[in-house]
Amino acid sequence: AVNAYTTALELDPLFLTVLSNRIACYLQLGELARCIKDADALVEKLDAIAMGEDANPNDPKAAAMRVKALTRRGTAYCLQGKYENAVVDYQSAVTLTPPAAAGTPLLLDDLRRVDALCRCSLLKAEGDAAFGSGDVQQALEKYTEVLGIEATFVSAISNRAACNMALGDPLACVNDCTTALELLALDSNATRDAALVVPGATSDSGKGREQAEKKKAAAFPAATSRGGEERSGQW
């Protein structure tokens, strides 16, 4: 499908429905950089059209296409762990979506989910900094705060396990490791990494957990980001 859409765009760079469909394909394939690049291009093209003399500022098809571009790009940012960027895109998408639209409740749910992940990411960074400076108790509290917002934030669970071990609570460490392993079992590629006992909360061996977490975090049912491809040449 990507090859077909690419050929079509070579023939007509303004075939925006095709560009929108290629964005969806790249997202499904995990080609995040290309997904974001195409979404950037689509938003720019829509902006240019909107500034034309004959533009209809209330064109529902153009608005719907913009919302899809924003939510797909937001989902790609989530998969990259760039939650703050994702929040901006989802907020913009919500602003452009009529309150009475059928997909609005789901879109609002997705925005709340992304916002929660953003807060989790910031709190986890604070925990990592505390751990790195030797304040293990403060780090544990930050990771626990993360898990109060999102109980499946795997890297916070794993890092809290390291804190519990450092604080002399092996039972709590085992419980956290067990929970993390159960969650990581959903991503077979990260299971091997999860078996490692990490002495430092920010060590390189945590990369597999971070990648699994990003995949899991962005798997929420976005109202429009993973919608089906356009069936018509009209946008």
JSON list of N, CA and C in Angstrom, two decimals, residues 178-227:
[
{"chain": "A", "resi": 178, "resn": "THR", "atom": "N", "xyz": [7.97, -8.94, 39.51]},
{"chain": "A", "resi": 178, "resn": "THR", "atom": "CA", "xyz": [6.96, -9.87, 38.98]},
{"chain": "A", "resi": 178, "resn": "THR", "atom": "C", "xyz": [5.93, -9.12, 38.16]},
{"chain": "A", "resi": 179, "resn": "THR", "atom": "N", "xyz": [5.47, -7.98, 38.68]},
{"chain": "A", "resi": 179, "resn": "THR", "atom": "CA", "xyz": [4.49, -7.18, 37.95]},
{"chain": "A", "resi": 179, "resn": "THR", "atom": "C", "xyz": [5.07, -6.69, 36.62]},
{"chain": "A", "resi": 180, "resn": "ALA", "atom": "N", "xyz": [6.31, -6.20, 36.66]},
{"chain": "A", "resi": 180, "resn": "ALA", "atom": "CA", "xyz": [6.94, -5.71, 35.44]},
{"chain": "A", "resi": 180, "resn": "ALA", "atom": "C", "xyz": [7.09, -6.82, 34.41]},
{"chain": "A", "resi": 181, "resn": "LEU", "atom": "N", "xyz": [7.49, -8.00, 34.86]},
{"chain": "A", "resi": 181, "resn": "LEU", "atom": "CA", "xyz": [7.65, -9.12, 33.95]},
{"chain": "A", "resi": 181, "resn": "LEU", "atom": "C", "xyz": [6.32, -9.53, 33.32]},
{"chain": "A", "resi": 182, "resn": "GLU", "atom": "N", "xyz": [5.27, -9.49, 34.10]},
{"chain": "A", "resi": 182, "resn": "GLU", "atom": "CA", "xyz": [3.95, -9.84, 33.57]},
{"chain": "A", "resi": 182, "resn": "GLU", "atom": "C", "xyz": [3.53, -8.86, 32.48]},
{"chain": "A", "resi": 183, "resn": "LEU", "atom": "N", "xyz": [3.81, -7.58, 32.70]},
{"chain": "A", "resi": 183, "resn": "LEU", "atom": "CA", "xyz": [3.47, -6.57, 31.70]},
{"chain": "A", "resi": 183, "resn": "LEU", "atom": "C", "xyz": [4.36, -6.69, 30.47]},
{"chain": "A", "resi": 184, "resn": "LEU", "atom": "N", "xyz": [5.63, -6.93, 30.70]},
{"chain": "A", "resi": 184, "resn": "LEU", "atom": "CA", "xyz": [6.56, -7.03, 29.59]},
{"chain": "A", "resi": 184, "resn": "LEU", "atom": "C", "xyz": [6.35, -8.30, 28.77]},
{"chain": "A", "resi": 185, "resn": "ALA", "atom": "N", "xyz": [5.69, -9.28, 29.35]},
{"chain": "A", "resi": 185, "resn": "ALA", "atom": "CA", "xyz": [5.39, -10.50, 28.60]},
{"chain": "A", "resi": 185, "resn": "ALA", "atom": "C", "xyz": [4.50, -10.20, 27.40]},
{"chain": "A", "resi": 186, "resn": "LEU", "atom": "N", "xyz": [3.82, -9.05, 27.45]},
{"chain": "A", "resi": 186, "resn": "LEU", "atom": "CA", "xyz": [3.00, -8.65, 26.32]},
{"chain": "A", "resi": 186, "resn": "LEU", "atom": "C", "xyz": [3.85, -8.27, 25.12]},
{"chain": "A", "resi": 187, "resn": "ASP", "atom": "N", "xyz": [5.09, -7.99, 25.38]},
{"chain": "A", "resi": 187, "resn": "ASP", "atom": "CA", "xyz": [6.02, -7.64, 24.31]},
{"chain": "A", "resi": 187, "resn": "ASP", "atom": "C", "xyz": [7.19, -8.61, 24.37]},
{"chain": "A", "resi": 188, "resn": "SER", "atom": "N", "xyz": [7.16, -9.65, 23.58]},
{"chain": "A", "resi": 188, "resn": "SER", "atom": "CA", "xyz": [8.17, -10.71, 23.66]},
{"chain": "A", "resi": 188, "resn": "SER", "atom": "C", "xyz": [9.58, -10.20, 23.38]},
{"chain": "A", "resi": 189, "resn": "ASN", "atom": "N", "xyz": [9.69, -9.13, 22.62]},
{"chain": "A", "resi": 189, "resn": "ASN", "atom": "CA", "xyz": [11.01, -8.61, 22.29]},
{"chain": "A", "resi": 189, "resn": "ASN", "atom": "C", "xyz": [11.71, -8.00, 23.49]},
{"chain": "A", "resi": 190, "resn": "ALA", "atom": "N", "xyz": [10.92, -7.62, 24.51]},
{"chain": "A", "resi": 190, "resn": "ALA", "atom": "CA", "xyz": [11.51, -6.96, 25.67]},
{"chain": "A", "resi": 190, "resn": "ALA", "atom": "C", "xyz": [11.64, -7.90, 26.86]},
{"chain": "A", "resi": 191, "resn": "THR", "atom": "N", "xyz": [11.14, -9.11, 26.77]},
{"chain": "A", "resi": 191, "resn": "THR", "atom": "CA", "xyz": [11.14, -10.01, 27.92]},
{"chain": "A", "resi": 191, "resn": "THR", "atom": "C", "xyz": [12.55, -10.33, 28.39]},
{"chain": "A", "resi": 192, "resn": "ARG", "atom": "N", "xyz": [13.48, -10.53, 27.45]},
{"chain": "A", "resi": 192, "resn": "ARG", "atom": "CA", "xyz": [14.84, -10.85, 27.83]},
{"chain": "A", "resi": 192, "resn": "ARG", "atom": "C", "xyz": [15.44, -9.72, 28.66]},
{"chain": "A", "resi": 193, "resn": "ASP", "atom": "N", "xyz": [15.21, -8.50, 28.24]},
{"chain": "A", "resi": 193, "resn": "ASP", "atom": "CA", "xyz": [15.75, -7.36, 28.96]},
{"chain": "A", "resi": 193, "resn": "ASP", "atom": "C", "xyz": [15.14, -7.26, 30.35]},
{"chain": "A", "resi": 194, "resn": "ALA", "atom": "N", "xyz": [13.88, -7.63, 30.47]},
{"chain": "A", "resi": 194, "resn": "ALA", "atom": "CA", "xyz": [13.20, -7.52, 31.75]},
{"chain": "A", "resi": 194, "resn": "ALA", "atom": "C", "xyz": [13.79, -8.45, 32.78]},
{"chain": "A", "resi": 195, "resn": "ALA", "atom": "N", "xyz": [14.45, -9.52, 32.35]},
{"chain": "A", "resi": 195, "resn": "ALA", "atom": "CA", "xyz": [15.01, -10.49, 33.28]},
{"chain": "A", "resi": 195, "resn": "ALA", "atom": "C", "xyz": [16.27, -9.98, 33.96]},
{"chain": "A", "resi": 196, "resn": "LEU", "atom": "N", "xyz": [16.82, -8.90, 33.46]},
{"chain": "A", "resi": 196, "resn": "LEU", "atom": "CA", "xyz": [18.04, -8.36, 34.03]},
{"chain": "A", "resi": 196, "resn": "LEU", "atom": "C", "xyz": [17.76, -7.62, 35.32]},
{"chain": "A", "resi": 197, "resn": "VAL", "atom": "N", "xyz": [18.62, -7.78, 36.29]},
{"chain": "A", "resi": 197, "resn": "VAL", "atom": "CA", "xyz": [18.52, -7.01, 37.52]},
{"chain": "A", "resi": 197, "resn": "VAL", "atom": "C", "xyz": [19.35, -5.75, 37.33]},
{"chain": "A", "resi": 198, "resn": "VAL", "atom": "N", "xyz": [18.70, -4.61, 37.32]},
{"chain": "A", "resi": 198, "resn": "VAL", "atom": "CA", "xyz": [19.38, -3.36, 36.98]},
{"chain": "A", "resi": 198, "resn": "VAL", "atom": "C", "xyz": [19.83, -2.66, 38.26]},
{"chain": "A", "resi": 199, "resn": "PRO", "atom": "N", "xyz": [21.13, -2.45, 38.44]},
{"chain": "A", "resi": 199, "resn": "PRO", "atom": "CA", "xyz": [21.61, -1.79, 39.65]},
{"chain": "A", "resi": 199, "resn": "PRO", "atom": "C", "xyz": [21.33, -0.30, 39.67]},
{"chain": "A", "resi": 200, "resn": "GLY", "atom": "N", "xyz": [21.11, 0.31, 38.50]},
{"chain": "A", "resi": 200, "resn": "GLY", "atom": "CA", "xyz": [20.86, 1.75, 38.45]},
{"chain": "A", "resi": 200, "resn": "GLY", "atom": "C", "xyz": [19.60, 2.06, 37.70]},
{"chain": "A", "resi": 201, "resn": "ALA", "atom": "N", "xyz": [18.81, 2.98, 38.21]},
{"chain": "A", "resi": 201, "resn": "ALA", "atom": "CA", "xyz": [17.51, 3.27, 37.60]},
{"chain": "A", "resi": 201, "resn": "ALA", "atom": "C", "xyz": [17.65, 3.80, 36.19]},
{"chain": "A", "resi": 202, "resn": "THR", "atom": "N", "xyz": [18.78, 4.41, 35.86]},
{"chain": "A", "resi": 202, "resn": "THR", "atom": "CA", "xyz": [18.92, 5.02, 34.54]},
{"chain": "A", "resi": 202, "resn": "THR", "atom": "C", "xyz": [19.95, 4.31, 33.68]},
{"chain": "A", "resi": 203, "resn": "SER", "atom": "N", "xyz": [20.28, 3.08, 33.99]},
{"chain": "A", "resi": 203, "resn": "SER", "atom": "CA", "xyz": [21.29, 2.37, 33.22]},
{"chain": "A", "resi": 203, "resn": "SER", "atom": "C", "xyz": [20.79, 2.03, 31.83]},
{"chain": "A", "resi": 204, "resn": "ASP", "atom": "N", "xyz": [21.71, 1.75, 30.90]},
{"chain": "A", "resi": 204, "resn": "ASP", "atom": "CA", "xyz": [21.35, 1.46, 29.51]},
{"chain": "A", "resi": 204, "resn": "ASP", "atom": "C", "xyz": [20.51, 0.21, 29.38]},
{"chain": "A", "resi": 205, "resn": "SER", "atom": "N", "xyz": [20.61, -0.72, 30.34]},
{"chain": "A", "resi": 205, "resn": "SER", "atom": "CA", "xyz": [19.87, -1.97, 30.21]},
{"chain": "A", "resi": 205, "resn": "SER", "atom": "C", "xyz": [18.37, -1.75, 30.33]},
{"chain": "A", "resi": 206, "resn": "GLY", "atom": "N", "xyz": [17.96, -0.54, 30.66]},
{"chain": "A", "resi": 206, "resn": "GLY", "atom": "CA", "xyz": [16.53, -0.25, 30.73]},
{"chain": "A", "resi": 206, "resn": "GLY", "atom": "C", "xyz": [15.92, 0.13, 29.40]},
{"chain": "A", "resi": 207, "resn": "LYS", "atom": "N", "xyz": [16.71, 0.18, 28.33]},
{"chain": "A", "resi": 207, "resn": "LYS", "atom": "CA", "xyz": [16.20, 0.63, 27.04]},
{"chain": "A", "resi": 207, "resn": "LYS", "atom": "C", "xyz": [15.09, -0.28, 26.53]},
{"chain": "A", "resi": 208, "resn": "GLY", "atom": "N", "xyz": [15.24, -1.57, 26.74]},
{"chain": "A", "resi": 208, "resn": "GLY", "atom": "CA", "xyz": [14.21, -2.50, 26.26]},
{"chain": "A", "resi": 208, "resn": "GLY", "atom": "C", "xyz": [12.90, -2.25, 26.95]},
{"chain": "A", "resi": 209, "resn": "ARG", "atom": "N", "xyz": [12.96, -1.97, 28.25]},
{"chain": "A", "resi": 209, "resn": "ARG", "atom": "CA", "xyz": [11.73, -1.69, 28.99]},
{"chain": "A", "resi": 209, "resn": "ARG", "atom": "C", "xyz": [11.08, -0.42, 28.48]},
{"chain": "A", "resi": 210, "resn": "GLU", "atom": "N", "xyz": [11.92, 0.60, 28.21]},
{"chain": "A", "resi": 210, "resn": "GLU", "atom": "CA", "xyz": [11.37, 1.86, 27.71]},
{"chain": "A", "resi": 210, "resn": "GLU", "atom": "C", "xyz": [10.67, 1.65, 26.37]},
{"chain": "A", "resi": 211, "resn": "GLN", "atom": "N", "xyz": [11.28, 0.86, 25.48]},
{"chain": "A", "resi": 211, "resn": "GLN", "atom": "CA", "xyz": [10.67, 0.63, 24.18]},
{"chain": "A", "resi": 211, "resn": "GLN", "atom": "C", "xyz": [9.36, -0.12, 24.32]},
{"chain": "A", "resi": 212, "resn": "ALA", "atom": "N", "xyz": [9.34, -1.12, 25.20]},
{"chain": "A", "resi": 212, "resn": "ALA", "atom": "CA", "xyz": [8.10, -1.88, 25.40]},
{"chain": "A", "resi": 212, "resn": "ALA", "atom": "C", "xyz": [7.02, -0.98, 25.97]},
{"chain": "A", "resi": 213, "resn": "GLU", "atom": "N", "xyz": [7.44, -0.09, 26.87]},
{"chain": "A", "resi": 213, "resn": "GLU", "atom": "CA", "xyz": [6.48, 0.81, 27.50]},
{"chain": "A", "resi": 213, "resn": "GLU", "atom": "C", "xyz": [5.87, 1.76, 26.49]},
{"chain": "A", "resi": 214, "resn": "LYS", "atom": "N", "xyz": [6.70, 2.28, 25.59]},
{"chain": "A", "resi": 214, "resn": "LYS", "atom": "CA", "xyz": [6.19, 3.20, 24.58]},
{"chain": "A", "resi": 214, "resn": "LYS", "atom": "C", "xyz": [5.18, 2.50, 23.67]},
{"chain": "A", "resi": 215, "resn": "LYS", "atom": "N", "xyz": [5.49, 1.25, 23.30]},
{"chain": "A", "resi": 215, "resn": "LYS", "atom": "CA", "xyz": [4.56, 0.50, 22.46]},
{"chain": "A", "resi": 215, "resn": "LYS", "atom": "C", "xyz": [3.24, 0.29, 23.18]},
{"chain": "A", "resi": 216, "resn": "LYS", "atom": "N", "xyz": [3.34, -0.08, 24.46]},
{"chain": "A", "resi": 216, "resn": "LYS", "atom": "CA", "xyz": [2.13, -0.36, 25.22]},
{"chain": "A", "resi": 216, "resn": "LYS", "atom": "C", "xyz": [1.34, 0.92, 25.48]},
{"chain": "A", "resi": 217, "resn": "ALA", "atom": "N", "xyz": [2.08, 2.00, 25.79]},
{"chain": "A", "resi": 217, "resn": "ALA", "atom": "CA", "xyz": [1.41, 3.25, 26.13]},
{"chain": "A", "resi": 217, "resn": "ALA", "atom": "C", "xyz": [0.61, 3.81, 24.97]},
{"chain": "A", "resi": 218, "resn": "ALA", "atom": "N", "xyz": [1.10, 3.62, 23.77]},
{"chain": "A", "resi": 218, "resn": "ALA", "atom": "CA", "xyz": [0.44, 4.18, 22.60]},
{"chain": "A", "resi": 218, "resn": "ALA", "atom": "C", "xyz": [-0.58, 3.23, 21.99]},
{"chain": "A", "resi": 219, "resn": "ALA", "atom": "N", "xyz": [-0.90, 2.18, 22.67]},
{"chain": "A", "resi": 219, "resn": "ALA", "atom": "CA", "xyz": [-1.84, 1.20, 22.11]},
{"chain": "A", "resi": 219, "resn": "ALA", "atom": "C", "xyz": [-3.28, 1.52, 22.45]},
{"chain": "A", "resi": 220, "resn": "PHE", "atom": "N", "xyz": [-3.50, 2.69, 23.07]},
{"chain": "A", "resi": 220, "resn": "PHE", "atom": "CA", "xyz": [-4.87, 3.04, 23.41]},
{"chain": "A", "resi": 220, "resn": "PHE", "atom": "C", "xyz": [-5.68, 3.24, 22.13]},
{"chain": "A", "resi": 221, "resn": "PRO", "atom": "N", "xyz": [-7.00, 3.02, 22.21]},
{"chain": "A", "resi": 221, "resn": "PRO", "atom": "CA", "xyz": [-7.84, 3.08, 20.99]},
{"chain": "A", "resi": 221, "resn": "PRO", "atom": "C", "xyz": [-8.14, 4.49, 20.55]},
{"chain": "A", "resi": 222, "resn": "ALA", "atom": "N", "xyz": [-7.16, 5.14, 19.94]},
{"chain": "A", "resi": 222, "resn": "ALA", "atom": "CA", "xyz": [-7.36, 6.52, 19.50]},
{"chain": "A", "resi": 222, "resn": "ALA", "atom": "C", "xyz": [-8.57, 6.65, 18.59]},
{"chain": "A", "resi": 223, "resn": "ALA", "atom": "N", "xyz": [-9.36, 7.66, 18.85]},
{"chain": "A", "resi": 223, "resn": "ALA", "atom": "CA", "xyz": [-10.63, 7.81, 18.15]},
{"chain": "A", "resi": 223, "resn": "ALA", "atom": "C", "xyz": [-10.46, 7.96, 16.65]},
{"chain": "A", "resi": 224, "resn": "THR", "atom": "N", "xyz": [-9.41, 8.66, 16.24]},
{"chain": "A", "resi": 224, "resn": "THR", "atom": "CA", "xyz": [-9.24, 8.89, 14.81]},
{"chain": "A", "resi": 224, "resn": "THR", "atom": "C", "xyz": [-7.85, 8.57, 14.30]},
{"chain": "A", "resi": 225, "resn": "SER", "atom": "N", "xyz": [-6.88, 8.37, 15.20]},
{"chain": "A", "resi": 225, "resn": "SER", "atom": "CA", "xyz": [-5.50, 8.20, 14.73]},
{"chain": "A", "resi": 225, "resn": "SER", "atom": "C", "xyz": [-5.30, 6.92, 13.98]},
{"chain": "A", "resi": 226, "resn": "ARG", "atom": "N", "xyz": [-6.11, 5.89, 14.27]},
{"chain": "A", "resi": 226, "resn": "ARG", "atom": "CA", "xyz": [-5.92, 4.61, 13.61]},
{"chain": "A", "resi": 226, "resn": "ARG", "atom": "C", "xyz": [-7.15, 4.22, 12.80]},
{"chain": "A", "resi": 227, "resn": "GLY", "atom": "N", "xyz": [-7.88, 5.23, 12.42]},
{"chain": "A", "resi": 227, "resn": "GLY", "atom": "CA", "xyz": [-9.07, 4.97, 11.62]},
{"chain": "A", "resi": 227, "resn": "GLY", "atom": "C", "xyz": [-8.71, 4.41, 10.27]}
]
